[in-house]
CSV table of C-alpha atoms in Angstrom, one decimal:
chain,number,residue,atom,x,y,z
A,1,UNK,CA,70.4,-73.0,-141.3
A,2,UNK,CA,71.0,-70.5,-144.5
A,3,UNK,CA,68.6,-68.4,-143.2
A,4,UNK,CA,69.9,-68.0,-140.0
A,5,UNK,CA,73.2,-67.1,-140.6
A,6,UNK,CA,72.1,-64.9,-143.0
A,7,UNK,CA,69.8,-63.0,-140.7
A,8,UNK,CA,72.9,-62.9,-138.7
A,9,UNK,CA,74.9,-61.1,-141.0
A,10,UNK,CA,71.9,-58.7,-141.9
A,11,UNK,CA,72.4,-57.4,-138.2
A,12,UNK,CA,75.5,-57.0,-138.5
A,13,UNK,CA,75.8,-55.0,-140.8
A,14,UNK,CA,72.9,-53.0,-139.4
A,15,UNK,CA,75.9,-52.4,-136.7
A,16,UNK,CA,77.9,-51.8,-139.2
A,17,UNK,CA,77.5,-49.2,-140.9
A,18,UNK,CA,78.4,-46.9,-139.0
A,19,UNK,CA,81.7,-47.5,-140.0
A,20,UNK,CA,81.4,-45.4,-142.8
A,21,UNK,CA,80.9,-41.8,-143.1
A,22,UNK,CA,78.0,-40.6,-145.2
A,23,UNK,CA,79.4,-39.1,-148.8
A,24,UNK,CA,78.7,-35.8,-149.5
A,25,UNK,CA,78.6,-33.2,-152.2
A,26,UNK,CA,82.4,-30.8,-152.7
A,27,UNK,CA,83.0,-28.3,-154.5
A,28,UNK,CA,85.2,-31.1,-156.8
A,29,UNK,CA,87.2,-30.2,-159.8
A,30,UNK,CA,87.2,-31.5,-163.1
A,31,UNK,CA,90.3,-32.6,-164.3
A,32,UNK,CA,91.4,-36.1,-165.9
A,33,UNK,CA,94.9,-35.6,-164.2
A,34,UNK,CA,94.7,-35.2,-160.5
A,35,UNK,CA,93.2,-35.4,-157.6
A,36,UNK,CA,91.7,-32.8,-155.3
A,37,UNK,CA,89.7,-31.5,-152.7
A,38,UNK,CA,88.1,-28.6,-152.3
A,39,UNK,CA,86.8,-27.4,-148.8
A,40,UNK,CA,84.0,-24.6,-148.4
A,41,UNK,CA,85.2,-21.3,-147.3
A,42,UNK,CA,84.6,-21.4,-142.7
A,43,UNK,CA,82.4,-17.4,-143.1
A,44,UNK,CA,83.0,-17.7,-139.6
A,45,UNK,CA,86.7,-18.5,-139.2
A,46,UNK,CA,88.1,-14.7,-140.1
A,47,UNK,CA,87.1,-11.1,-138.0
A,48,UNK,CA,85.2,-10.2,-141.3
A,49,UNK,CA,84.9,-6.3,-141.0
A,50,UNK,CA,83.2,-3.8,-139.7
A,51,UNK,CA,81.5,-2.1,-142.6
A,52,UNK,CA,78.8,-2.2,-143.3
A,53,UNK,CA,78.3,-1.2,-147.0
A,54,UNK,CA,81.6,-3.8,-147.6
A,55,UNK,CA,79.3,-6.4,-145.1
A,56,UNK,CA,76.4,-5.6,-147.3
A,57,UNK,CA,77.8,-6.4,-150.7
A,58,UNK,CA,79.7,-9.2,-148.8
A,59,UNK,CA,76.2,-10.6,-148.0
A,60,UNK,CA,74.8,-9.8,-151.7
A,61,UNK,CA,77.2,-11.6,-152.9
A,62,UNK,CA,77.0,-14.7,-151.2
A,63,UNK,CA,73.0,-14.6,-152.0
A,64,UNK,CA,74.4,-14.4,-155.7
A,65,UNK,CA,76.8,-17.7,-155.4
A,66,UNK,CA,74.5,-19.3,-154.3
A,67,UNK,CA,72.3,-19.6,-157.0
A,68,UNK,CA,75.2,-20.0,-158.9
A,69,UNK,CA,75.3,-16.2,-160.7
A,70,UNK,CA,79.3,-16.3,-159.9
A,71,UNK,CA,79.7,-12.6,-162.5
A,72,UNK,CA,76.8,-10.7,-160.2
A,73,UNK,CA,78.0,-12.0,-157.2
A,74,UNK,CA,81.8,-11.7,-158.7
A,75,UNK,CA,81.0,-8.0,-159.5
A,76,UNK,CA,79.4,-8.1,-155.4
A,77,UNK,CA,82.5,-8.9,-153.5
A,78,UNK,CA,84.8,-6.6,-155.5
A,79,UNK,CA,82.1,-3.8,-154.5
A,80,UNK,CA,83.0,-5.0,-150.3
A,81,UNK,CA,86.7,-5.2,-151.2
A,82,UNK,CA,86.5,-1.7,-152.5
A,83,UNK,CA,84.4,-0.6,-149.1
A,84,UNK,CA,87.7,-2.3,-147.5
A,85,UNK,CA,90.9,-3.2,-148.5
A,86,UNK,CA,91.4,-5.6,-145.5
A,87,UNK,CA,88.1,-7.0,-146.0
A,88,UNK,CA,89.2,-11.1,-146.4
A,89,UNK,CA,86.1,-13.9,-146.6
A,90,UNK,CA,85.4,-11.6,-150.5
A,91,UNK,CA,89.1,-12.3,-151.3
A,92,UNK,CA,88.7,-16.1,-150.9
A,93,UNK,CA,85.7,-16.7,-152.6
A,94,UNK,CA,86.7,-14.3,-155.3
A,95,UNK,CA,89.7,-17.2,-155.3
A,96,UNK,CA,86.7,-19.7,-156.0
A,97,UNK,CA,85.0,-17.6,-158.4
A,98,UNK,CA,87.9,-17.8,-160.8
A,99,UNK,CA,89.2,-20.5,-159.9
A,100,UNK,CA,85.9,-22.3,-160.8
A,101,UNK,CA,86.1,-20.1,-164.1
A,102,UNK,CA,90.3,-21.4,-164.7
A,103,UNK,CA,91.2,-18.1,-164.5
A,104,UNK,CA,93.2,-19.6,-162.4
A,105,UNK,CA,96.5,-16.5,-161.8
A,106,UNK,CA,93.6,-14.4,-160.7
A,107,UNK,CA,92.8,-16.9,-158.5
A,108,UNK,CA,95.9,-17.0,-156.9
A,109,UNK,CA,96.1,-13.0,-157.0
A,110,UNK,CA,93.7,-12.7,-154.2
A,111,UNK,CA,94.7,-15.7,-152.2
A,112,UNK,CA,97.7,-14.9,-151.7
A,113,UNK,CA,95.7,-11.5,-150.9
A,114,UNK,CA,94.4,-13.4,-147.9
A,115,UNK,CA,97.2,-15.2,-147.0
A,116,UNK,CA,99.2,-11.9,-146.8
A,117,UNK,CA,96.8,-9.9,-144.7
A,118,UNK,CA,95.8,-13.5,-142.3
A,119,UNK,CA,99.0,-16.0,-143.1
A,120,UNK,CA,97.3,-18.1,-140.9
A,121,UNK,CA,94.7,-18.5,-142.7
A,122,UNK,CA,94.9,-22.4,-143.3
A,123,UNK,CA,91.9,-22.0,-146.3
A,124,UNK,CA,93.3,-20.2,-148.0
A,125,UNK,CA,96.6,-21.7,-147.9
A,126,UNK,CA,94.9,-24.4,-148.8
A,127,UNK,CA,92.9,-23.7,-151.6
A,128,UNK,CA,95.7,-22.0,-153.0
A,129,UNK,CA,97.2,-25.2,-153.3
A,130,UNK,CA,94.8,-26.5,-155.3
A,131,UNK,CA,94.6,-23.8,-157.8
A,132,UNK,CA,99.1,-24.3,-158.1
A,133,UNK,CA,97.9,-28.2,-158.5
A,134,UNK,CA,96.2,-27.5,-161.3
A,135,UNK,CA,98.6,-24.9,-163.0
A,136,UNK,CA,100.7,-28.1,-162.4
A,137,UNK,CA,102.9,-26.5,-160.8
A,138,UNK,CA,103.5,-28.6,-158.3
A,139,UNK,CA,106.6,-27.6,-156.3
A,140,UNK,CA,104.0,-24.7,-155.1
A,141,UNK,CA,101.7,-26.9,-154.0
A,142,UNK,CA,103.6,-29.0,-151.9
A,143,UNK,CA,104.8,-25.9,-149.9
A,144,UNK,CA,101.6,-24.6,-149.3
A,145,UNK,CA,100.4,-28.0,-148.1
A,146,UNK,CA,103.5,-28.1,-146.1
A,147,UNK,CA,101.7,-24.8,-144.4
A,148,UNK,CA,98.6,-25.7,-143.9
A,149,UNK,CA,100.6,-28.6,-141.4
A,150,UNK,CA,102.6,-26.3,-139.9
A,151,UNK,CA,99.3,-24.1,-138.7
A,152,UNK,CA,97.4,-27.1,-138.1
A,153,UNK,CA,99.6,-30.2,-137.8
A,154,UNK,CA,96.3,-32.7,-137.7
A,155,UNK,CA,94.9,-31.3,-140.6
A,156,UNK,CA,94.1,-33.8,-142.7
A,157,UNK,CA,93.1,-32.1,-145.9
A,158,UNK,CA,96.5,-30.9,-145.8
A,159,UNK,CA,97.4,-34.9,-145.5
A,160,UNK,CA,94.6,-35.8,-148.8
A,161,UNK,CA,96.6,-32.6,-150.9
A,162,UNK,CA,100.2,-34.1,-150.4
A,163,UNK,CA,99.8,-37.1,-151.1
A,164,UNK,CA,97.2,-36.3,-153.6
A,165,UNK,CA,100.0,-34.1,-155.6
A,166,UNK,CA,103.4,-36.6,-154.4
A,167,UNK,CA,101.1,-39.3,-156.6
A,168,UNK,CA,100.9,-36.8,-159.4
A,169,UNK,CA,104.2,-36.9,-159.7
A,170,UNK,CA,104.8,-40.0,-158.9
A,171,UNK,CA,106.3,-39.9,-155.8
A,172,UNK,CA,104.3,-43.3,-154.1
A,173,UNK,CA,106.2,-43.7,-151.6
A,174,UNK,CA,105.6,-40.4,-150.1
A,175,UNK,CA,101.6,-40.1,-151.2
A,176,UNK,CA,101.2,-43.7,-149.8
A,177,UNK,CA,102.2,-42.1,-146.7
A,178,UNK,CA,100.9,-39.0,-146.9
A,179,UNK,CA,97.7,-40.8,-148.0
A,180,UNK,CA,97.5,-43.1,-144.8
A,181,UNK,CA,98.7,-40.8,-142.3
A,182,UNK,CA,95.2,-38.8,-144.2
A,183,UNK,CA,92.4,-41.8,-144.0
A,184,UNK,CA,93.4,-41.9,-140.6
A,185,UNK,CA,92.6,-38.8,-139.4
A,186,UNK,CA,89.3,-39.1,-141.0
A,187,UNK,CA,88.7,-42.5,-139.3
A,188,UNK,CA,89.0,-41.4,-136.5
A,189,UNK,CA,86.6,-38.6,-137.2
A,190,UNK,CA,84.1,-40.3,-139.2
A,191,UNK,CA,84.3,-37.5,-141.5
A,192,UNK,CA,81.9,-37.0,-144.9
A,193,UNK,CA,85.3,-36.9,-147.2
A,194,UNK,CA,86.5,-40.8,-145.8
A,195,UNK,CA,85.2,-42.3,-148.7
A,196,UNK,CA,87.9,-39.8,-150.6
A,197,UNK,CA,90.7,-41.0,-148.8
A,198,UNK,CA,89.5,-45.1,-149.1
A,199,UNK,CA,89.5,-43.5,-152.8
A,200,UNK,CA,93.2,-41.7,-153.2
A,201,UNK,CA,95.2,-44.9,-150.9
A,202,UNK,CA,93.4,-46.9,-153.8
A,203,UNK,CA,94.8,-45.4,-156.8
A,204,UNK,CA,97.9,-44.6,-155.2
A,205,UNK,CA,98.3,-48.8,-154.7
A,206,UNK,CA,96.5,-49.1,-158.0
A,207,UNK,CA,99.7,-46.9,-160.0
A,208,UNK,CA,102.2,-48.4,-157.7
A,209,UNK,CA,101.1,-51.3,-159.3
A,210,UNK,CA,100.1,-52.8,-156.5
A,211,UNK,CA,96.5,-54.3,-157.6
A,212,UNK,CA,95.2,-56.8,-154.6
A,213,UNK,CA,96.4,-53.4,-151.9
A,214,UNK,CA,94.1,-51.4,-154.4
A,215,UNK,CA,91.6,-53.7,-154.5
A,216,UNK,CA,90.8,-54.1,-151.2
A,217,UNK,CA,90.7,-49.7,-151.1
A,218,UNK,CA,88.8,-49.7,-154.1
A,219,UNK,CA,86.3,-51.8,-153.2
A,220,UNK,CA,85.0,-50.2,-150.0
A,221,UNK,CA,84.4,-47.6,-152.4
A,222,UNK,CA,82.3,-49.3,-154.8
A,223,UNK,CA,80.1,-50.7,-152.2
A,224,UNK,CA,79.6,-47.0,-149.9
A,225,UNK,CA,78.1,-45.3,-153.6
A,226,UNK,CA,81.5,-43.5,-154.0
A,227,UNK,CA,82.5,-42.8,-157.7
A,228,UNK,CA,86.3,-44.1,-159.3
A,229,UNK,CA,87.9,-43.3,-162.1
A,230,UNK,CA,85.8,-45.8,-164.7
A,231,UNK,CA,89.5,-47.2,-166.3
A,232,UNK,CA,90.1,-48.7,-162.8
A,233,UNK,CA,87.3,-50.2,-161.9
A,234,UNK,CA,87.5,-51.9,-165.5
A,235,UNK,CA,90.6,-53.2,-164.6
A,236,UNK,CA,89.8,-54.4,-161.2
A,237,UNK,CA,86.8,-55.2,-161.3
A,238,UNK,CA,85.4,-56.2,-164.7
A,239,UNK,CA,85.5,-60.5,-163.7
A,240,UNK,CA,83.1,-59.4,-160.4
A,241,UNK,CA,83.5,-62.7,-159.7
A,242,UNK,CA,86.1,-62.8,-158.8
A,243,UNK,CA,85.5,-59.6,-155.5
A,244,UNK,CA,84.1,-62.8,-153.4
A,245,UNK,CA,87.2,-64.4,-153.0
A,246,UNK,CA,88.0,-64.0,-150.1
A,247,UNK,CA,84.3,-65.0,-148.4
A,248,UNK,CA,84.6,-68.1,-151.2
A,249,UNK,CA,88.1,-69.2,-149.7
A,250,UNK,CA,86.3,-69.2,-146.1
A,251,UNK,CA,83.5,-70.2,-147.1
A,252,UNK,CA,79.9,-67.7,-146.6
A,253,UNK,CA,79.8,-69.2,-143.0
A,254,UNK,CA,83.1,-68.9,-142.0
A,255,UNK,CA,82.3,-64.9,-143.1
A,256,UNK,CA,79.7,-65.1,-140.7
A,257,UNK,CA,81.5,-66.5,-138.2
A,258,UNK,CA,84.6,-64.4,-138.3
A,259,UNK,CA,81.9,-60.7,-137.5
A,260,UNK,CA,80.1,-62.4,-134.7
A,261,UNK,CA,83.1,-63.2,-132.9
A,262,UNK,CA,85.5,-59.9,-133.8
A,263,UNK,CA,84.4,-56.9,-131.6
A,264,UNK,CA,83.6,-54.5,-133.6
A,265,UNK,CA,85.6,-52.1,-132.6
A,266,UNK,CA,88.9,-54.2,-134.6
A,267,UNK,CA,90.2,-55.3,-137.9
A,268,UNK,CA,87.2,-52.7,-139.1
A,269,UNK,CA,89.1,-52.6,-142.3
A,270,UNK,CA,89.5,-56.5,-143.0
A,271,UNK,CA,85.6,-56.3,-142.1
A,272,UNK,CA,84.7,-53.5,-144.5
A,273,UNK,CA,86.2,-55.5,-147.0
A,274,UNK,CA,84.4,-59.3,-145.9
A,275,UNK,CA,80.6,-56.8,-145.8
A,276,UNK,CA,81.3,-55.5,-149.1
A,277,UNK,CA,82.2,-59.1,-150.8
A,278,UNK,CA,79.6,-61.0,-148.0
A,279,UNK,CA,76.9,-58.5,-149.9
A,280,UNK,CA,77.9,-58.7,-153.5
A,281,UNK,CA,77.5,-62.8,-153.0
A,282,UNK,CA,74.4,-62.2,-151.2
A,283,UNK,CA,73.5,-59.9,-154.8
A,284,UNK,CA,74.8,-62.9,-157.0
A,285,UNK,CA,72.6,-65.8,-154.7
A,286,UNK,CA,69.5,-65.8,-156.2
A,287,UNK,CA,68.4,-69.1,-155.2
A,288,UNK,CA,68.6,-67.7,-151.5
A,289,UNK,CA,65.6,-65.5,-149.6
A,290,UNK,CA,66.6,-63.3,-146.6
A,291,UNK,CA,64.2,-62.8,-144.2
A,292,UNK,CA,64.8,-59.8,-140.7
A,293,UNK,CA,63.4,-60.8,-137.9
């Protein structure tokens, strides 16, 4: 009987795996007390340049950037701008380089030049907000994220950025409101940032004192291979036996029945939570063998 149940569960697990987003490598900012998402530059978002010399320097800068030779990339981007002072892409890329070097004022200088030339540059506004956030200029960061949403109302990183900034300022209600909006957009589009959304919602619940809701969301991150703060993992998951609590209360067979009987597009968060806990139960039950046919 148990073999049959586990086989059924694994088939359900495989069918449900599409609900999870694949993890992608992002340009992350290393900081102990801030949550930020940096998006790459979309090279097709602007009109580029008509100057062949400027484009030649820009392309060379891109090659150096890809090889992590940022000093050489900086020189080429500056040459590109000298050839064409309206060339936005190298300005944005210089903003990234100076932010990585911790030269925040210079990063802001080039992002502001970019937005002055092209006020609708969502990426520049978003990355400008990140730099303000790293400088603890929270009101400026919030203003930039609102500008992102004014330009594109369904831009999830706008909501994510607002949520993380409000979390930094301990405004938990606004943080949660914006994080849930970002998470909904991530889920609707099967975004590669979906785990970041779960992580942010979980951390907001954790810092606001709602540990049960925090565990619900951070468990999804944990079992999809995402990383959570070591201190928070220790606080919430130091006793792994408590993580399978939902399945133990119902019983393994009851959980599998629920997974079989509930349509896959309904109660997706509950489904993911049950799958994570049930998968943990399977891994911690050495006297049960599993076969798939």
